[in-house]
Amino acid sequence: MPYAAITYDIKGGCEDEVAEVFSNFRRPAGNVVPGADGARAGRILATAVFIRDSTLVRFIEYEGDLDAVIRFMAAQPGVAEVERKLAPYLNKPRDTGTVEGFMKTFQASQLRCITQFAVPRHPGPSASAADQ
């Protein structure tokens, strides 16, 4: 599965306040990402948020079309709430109030993936007991 990671430039010394913003994150009702035509365009499989000093990184594991995933995230009330609550702790404002602004901001803050590795999560019937 592909991964994406984006960065936030956080004011130093605000790590605990930023952690508090994410502690009450409202997850979407589901993880299926619809495309422009309403058909399934992907799924969000996992997310994680990391912080150290003035760098916050949001990690996303997904399948399907990344642009559809970004549009889906932009429309989620929980994501909008986090973006709004993070604003006072950012060194530079992020334009995430519209879908277009969110997409541009996501793409501008996306880290380049150098490599990724994954192992099957659910071994098939031919997997040996030692592999499980």
Coordinates of N, CA and C in Angstrom, one line a residue:
M1 N 0.8 -1.2 0.0 CA 0.0 0.0 0.0 C 0.9 1.2 0.0
P2 N 0.5 2.3 -0.7 CA 1.3 3.5 -0.7 C 1.1 4.3 0.6
Y3 N 2.1 5.1 0.8 CA 2.1 6.0 2.0 C 2.2 7.4 1.5
A4 N 1.7 8.4 2.3 CA 2.0 9.8 2.1 C 2.3 10.4 3.5
A5 N 3.1 11.4 3.5 CA 3.5 12.1 4.7 C 3.5 13.6 4.4
I6 N 2.9 14.4 5.3 CA 3.0 15.8 5.2 C 3.5 16.4 6.5
T7 N 4.2 17.6 6.3 CA 4.7 18.3 7.4 C 4.0 19.5 7.8
Y8 N 4.1 19.9 9.0 CA 3.6 21.2 9.6 C 4.7 21.8 10.3
D9 N 4.9 23.1 10.0 CA 6.0 23.9 10.7 C 5.4 24.5 11.9
I10 N 5.7 23.9 13.1 CA 5.0 24.3 14.4 C 6.0 25.3 15.1
K11 N 5.4 26.2 15.9 CA 6.2 27.1 16.7 C 6.8 26.2 17.8
G12 N 8.1 26.4 18.1 CA 8.8 25.7 19.1 C 8.1 25.9 20.5
G13 N 8.2 24.8 21.3 CA 7.7 24.9 22.7 C 6.2 24.6 22.8
C14 N 5.5 24.3 21.7 CA 4.1 24.1 21.7 C 3.7 22.6 21.5
E15 N 4.6 21.7 21.7 CA 4.4 20.3 21.4 C 3.2 19.7 22.2
D16 N 3.1 20.1 23.5 CA 2.0 19.6 24.3 C 0.7 20.1 23.8
E17 N 0.6 21.4 23.5 CA -0.6 22.0 23.0 C -1.1 21.3 21.7
V18 N -0.1 21.1 20.8 CA -0.4 20.4 19.5 C -0.9 19.0 19.7
A19 N -0.2 18.3 20.7 CA -0.7 16.9 21.0 C -2.1 16.9 21.5
E20 N -2.5 17.9 22.3 CA -3.8 18.0 22.8 C -4.8 18.2 21.6
V21 N -4.5 19.0 20.6 CA -5.3 19.2 19.5 C -5.7 17.9 18.8
F22 N -4.7 17.0 18.7 CA -4.9 15.7 18.0 C -5.5 14.7 19.0
S23 N -5.5 14.9 20.3 CA -6.1 13.9 21.2 C -7.6 13.8 21.1
N24 N -8.2 14.8 20.6 CA -9.7 14.8 20.4 C -10.1 14.7 19.0
F25 N -9.3 14.2 18.1 CA -9.6 14.1 16.7 C -10.8 13.3 16.4
R26 N -11.7 13.9 15.6 CA -12.9 13.2 15.2 C -12.7 12.5 13.9
R27 N -12.7 11.2 13.9 CA -12.4 10.4 12.7 C -13.6 10.4 11.8
P28 N -13.4 10.2 10.5 CA -14.5 10.1 9.6 C -15.4 8.9 9.9
A29 N -16.6 8.9 9.5 CA -17.5 7.8 9.7 C -17.0 6.5 9.1
G30 N -16.3 6.7 8.0 CA -15.8 5.5 7.3 C -14.5 5.8 6.6
N31 N -13.8 4.8 6.0 CA -12.5 5.0 5.4 C -12.6 4.8 3.9
V32 N -13.8 4.6 3.3 CA -13.9 4.5 1.9 C -13.9 5.9 1.3
V33 N -13.1 6.1 0.3 CA -12.9 7.4 -0.4 C -13.7 7.3 -1.7
P34 N -14.7 8.2 -1.8 CA -15.4 8.2 -3.1 C -14.7 9.1 -4.1
G35 N -14.8 8.7 -5.4 CA -14.3 9.5 -6.5 C -15.3 10.6 -6.9
A36 N -14.9 11.4 -7.9 CA -15.8 12.4 -8.4 C -17.1 11.9 -8.9
D37 N -17.1 10.6 -9.4 CA -18.3 10.0 -9.9 C -19.1 9.2 -8.9
G38 N -18.6 9.3 -7.6 CA -19.3 8.6 -6.5 C -18.8 7.2 -6.3
A39 N -18.1 6.6 -7.3 CA -17.6 5.2 -7.2 C -16.4 5.2 -6.2
R40 N -16.1 4.1 -5.6 CA -14.9 4.0 -4.7 C -13.6 4.3 -5.5
A41 N -12.9 5.3 -4.9 CA -11.6 5.7 -5.5 C -10.4 5.3 -4.6
G42 N -10.7 4.8 -3.4 CA -9.7 4.4 -2.5 C -10.1 4.2 -1.1
R43 N -9.2 4.0 -0.2 CA -9.5 3.8 1.2 C -8.3 4.4 2.0
I44 N -8.6 5.0 3.1 CA -7.6 5.4 4.1 C -7.4 4.2 5.0
L45 N -6.2 3.6 5.1 CA -6.0 2.4 5.9 C -5.5 2.7 7.3
A46 N -4.6 3.8 7.4 CA -4.1 4.1 8.7 C -3.5 5.5 8.6
T47 N -3.5 6.2 9.8 CA -2.9 7.5 9.9 C -2.1 7.5 11.2
A48 N -1.1 8.4 11.3 CA -0.4 8.6 12.5 C 0.2 10.0 12.4
V49 N 0.4 10.6 13.6 CA 1.0 11.9 13.7 C 2.2 11.9 14.7
F50 N 3.2 12.5 14.2 CA 4.5 12.5 15.0 C 4.9 14.0 15.2
I51 N 5.5 14.3 16.3 CA 6.0 15.7 16.5 C 7.4 15.6 17.2
R52 N 8.2 16.5 16.9 CA 9.5 16.7 17.6 C 9.9 18.2 17.3
D53 N 10.1 18.9 18.4 CA 10.4 20.3 18.4 C 9.4 21.1 17.5
S54 N 9.9 21.6 16.4 CA 9.0 22.4 15.5 C 8.5 21.7 14.3
T55 N 8.6 20.4 14.2 CA 8.2 19.6 13.1 C 7.1 18.6 13.5
L56 N 6.0 18.7 12.8 CA 4.9 17.8 13.0 C 4.8 17.0 11.7
V57 N 4.6 15.7 11.7 CA 4.4 14.9 10.5 C 3.2 14.1 10.6
R58 N 2.3 14.2 9.6 CA 1.1 13.4 9.5 C 1.4 12.3 8.4
F59 N 1.3 11.1 8.8 CA 1.5 9.9 8.0 C 0.2 9.3 7.6
I60 N 0.0 8.9 6.3 CA -1.2 8.3 5.9 C -0.9 7.1 5.0
E61 N -1.5 6.0 5.4 CA -1.4 4.8 4.5 C -2.7 4.7 3.8
Y62 N -2.7 4.5 2.5 CA -3.9 4.6 1.7 C -3.8 3.6 0.6
E63 N -4.9 3.4 -0.1 CA -4.9 2.7 -1.4 C -5.8 3.5 -2.3
G64 N -5.5 3.4 -3.6 CA -6.3 4.2 -4.6 C -5.6 5.5 -5.0
D65 N -6.5 6.4 -5.4 CA -6.1 7.7 -5.9 C -5.8 8.7 -4.8
L66 N -4.5 9.2 -4.7 CA -4.1 10.1 -3.6 C -4.9 11.4 -3.7
D67 N -5.2 11.9 -4.9 CA -5.9 13.2 -5.0 C -7.3 13.0 -4.5
A68 N -7.9 11.8 -4.7 CA -9.3 11.6 -4.1 C -9.2 11.5 -2.6
V69 N -8.1 10.9 -2.1 CA -7.9 10.8 -0.6 C -7.8 12.2 -0.1
I70 N -7.0 13.1 -0.7 CA -6.8 14.4 -0.2 C -8.2 15.2 -0.2
R71 N -8.9 15.1 -1.3 CA -10.3 15.7 -1.4 C -11.2 15.2 -0.3
F72 N -11.1 13.9 0.0 CA -12.0 13.3 1.0 C -11.6 13.9 2.4
M73 N -10.3 14.0 2.6 CA -9.8 14.5 3.9 C -10.2 16.0 4.1
A74 N -10.1 16.7 3.0 CA -10.5 18.1 3.0 C -12.0 18.4 3.4
A75 N -12.8 17.4 3.1 CA -14.2 17.5 3.4 C -14.6 17.0 4.8
Q76 N -13.7 16.4 5.5 CA -14.0 15.8 6.8 C -14.0 16.9 7.9
P77 N -15.1 17.0 8.7 CA -15.2 18.0 9.8 C -14.1 17.9 10.8
G78 N -13.7 16.6 11.1 CA -12.6 16.5 12.1 C -11.3 17.0 11.6
V79 N -11.0 16.9 10.3 CA -9.8 17.4 9.7 C -9.8 18.9 9.7
A80 N -11.0 19.5 9.3 CA -11.1 21.0 9.3 C -10.9 21.5 10.7
E81 N -11.5 20.8 11.7 CA -11.4 21.3 13.1 C -9.9 21.2 13.6
V82 N -9.2 20.2 13.2 CA -7.7 20.1 13.6 C -7.0 21.3 12.9
E83 N -7.2 21.5 11.6 CA -6.5 22.6 10.9 C -6.8 23.9 11.6
R84 N -8.1 24.1 12.0 CA -8.4 25.4 12.6 C -7.8 25.5 14.0
K85 N -7.7 24.5 14.8 CA -7.1 24.5 16.1 C -5.6 24.6 16.1
L86 N -5.0 24.1 15.0 CA -3.5 24.2 14.8 C -3.1 25.6 14.4
A87 N -3.9 26.3 13.8 CA -3.5 27.6 13.3 C -2.7 28.5 14.2
P88 N -3.1 28.6 15.5 CA -2.3 29.5 16.4 C -0.8 29.0 16.6
Y89 N -0.6 27.7 16.4 CA 0.7 27.1 16.7 C 1.6 27.0 15.4
L90 N 1.1 27.4 14.3 CA 1.9 27.3 13.0 C 2.8 28.5 12.9
N91 N 4.0 28.3 12.3 CA 4.9 29.4 12.0 C 4.4 30.1 10.7
K92 N 3.8 29.4 9.8 CA 3.3 30.0 8.6 C 1.8 29.5 8.4
P93 N 0.9 30.4 8.1 CA -0.5 30.0 7.9 C -0.6 29.0 6.8
R94 N -1.6 28.1 6.9 CA -1.9 27.1 5.9 C -3.3 27.4 5.4
D95 N -3.4 27.5 4.1 CA -4.7 27.7 3.4 C -5.5 26.4 3.3
T96 N -6.2 26.0 4.3 CA -7.0 24.8 4.2 C -8.5 24.9 4.4
G97 N -9.0 26.1 4.2 CA -10.4 26.4 4.4 C -11.3 26.0 3.2
T98 N -10.7 25.7 2.1 CA -11.4 25.2 0.9 C -10.8 23.9 0.5
V99 N -11.5 23.2 -0.3 CA -10.9 21.9 -0.8 C -9.7 22.2 -1.7
E100 N -9.8 23.3 -2.5 CA -8.7 23.6 -3.4 C -7.5 24.0 -2.6
G101 N -7.7 24.9 -1.6 CA -6.6 25.3 -0.7 C -6.0 24.1 0.1
F102 N -6.9 23.2 0.6 CA -6.4 22.1 1.3 C -5.5 21.2 0.4
M103 N -6.0 21.0 -0.9 CA -5.2 20.2 -1.8 C -3.8 20.8 -2.1
K104 N -3.8 22.1 -2.3 CA -2.5 22.8 -2.6 C -1.6 22.7 -1.4
T105 N -2.2 22.9 -0.2 CA -1.4 22.9 1.0 C -0.8 21.5 1.2
F106 N -1.7 20.5 1.1 CA -1.2 19.1 1.2 C -0.1 18.8 0.3
Q107 N -0.3 19.1 -1.0 CA 0.8 18.8 -2.0 C 2.1 19.6 -1.7
A108 N 2.0 20.8 -1.3 CA 3.2 21.6 -1.0 C 3.9 21.1 0.3
S109 N 3.2 20.5 1.2 CA 3.8 20.1 2.4 C 4.2 18.6 2.4
Q110 N 3.9 17.9 1.3 CA 4.1 16.5 1.2 C 5.6 16.2 1.2
L111 N 6.0 15.2 1.9 CA 7.4 14.7 1.9 C 7.6 13.8 0.7
R112 N 8.7 13.8 0.1 CA 9.0 12.9 -1.0 C 9.3 11.5 -0.4
C113 N 8.6 10.5 -1.0 CA 8.8 9.2 -0.5 C 10.1 8.6 -1.2
I114 N 11.0 8.2 -0.4 CA 12.3 7.6 -0.9 C 12.1 6.1 -1.1
T115 N 11.5 5.5 -0.2 CA 11.3 4.0 -0.3 C 10.2 3.6 0.7
Q116 N 9.6 2.5 0.4 CA 8.6 2.0 1.3 C 8.6 0.5 1.2
F117 N 8.4 -0.2 2.3 CA 8.4 -1.7 2.4 C 7.2 -2.1 3.2
A118 N 6.6 -3.2 2.8 CA 5.5 -3.7 3.6 C 5.5 -5.2 3.5
V119 N 5.0 -5.9 4.5 CA 4.8 -7.3 4.4 C 3.3 -7.6 4.4
P120 N 2.9 -8.7 3.8 CA 1.5 -9.0 3.8 C 0.9 -9.0 5.2
R121 N -0.2 -8.4 5.5 CA -0.8 -8.3 6.8 C -1.5 -9.6 7.2
H122 N -2.1 -10.3 6.2 CA -2.9 -11.5 6.4 C -2.3 -12.6 5.6
P123 N -1.5 -13.4 6.1 CA -0.9 -14.5 5.3 C -1.9 -15.4 4.7
G124 N -1.7 -15.8 3.5 CA -2.6 -16.6 2.8 C -2.6 -18.1 3.3
P125 N -3.4 -18.9 2.8 CA -3.5 -20.3 3.3 C -2.2 -21.1 3.1
S126 N -1.3 -20.7 2.2 CA -0.1 -21.4 2.0 C 1.1 -21.0 2.9
A127 N 0.8 -20.0 3.8 CA 1.9 -19.5 4.7 C 2.1 -20.6 5.7
S128 N 3.4 -20.8 6.1 CA 3.8 -21.8 7.1 C 3.5 -21.2 8.5
A129 N 3.5 -22.0 9.5 CA 3.3 -21.5 10.8 C 4.4 -20.6 11.3
A130 N 5.6 -20.8 10.8 CA 6.7 -20.0 11.1 C 6.6 -18.6 10.6
D131 N 5.8 -18.4 9.5 CA 5.7 -17.1 8.9 C 4.6 -16.3 9.6
Q132 N 3.8 -16.9 10.4 CA 2.7 -16.2 11.0 C 3.0 -15.6 12.3

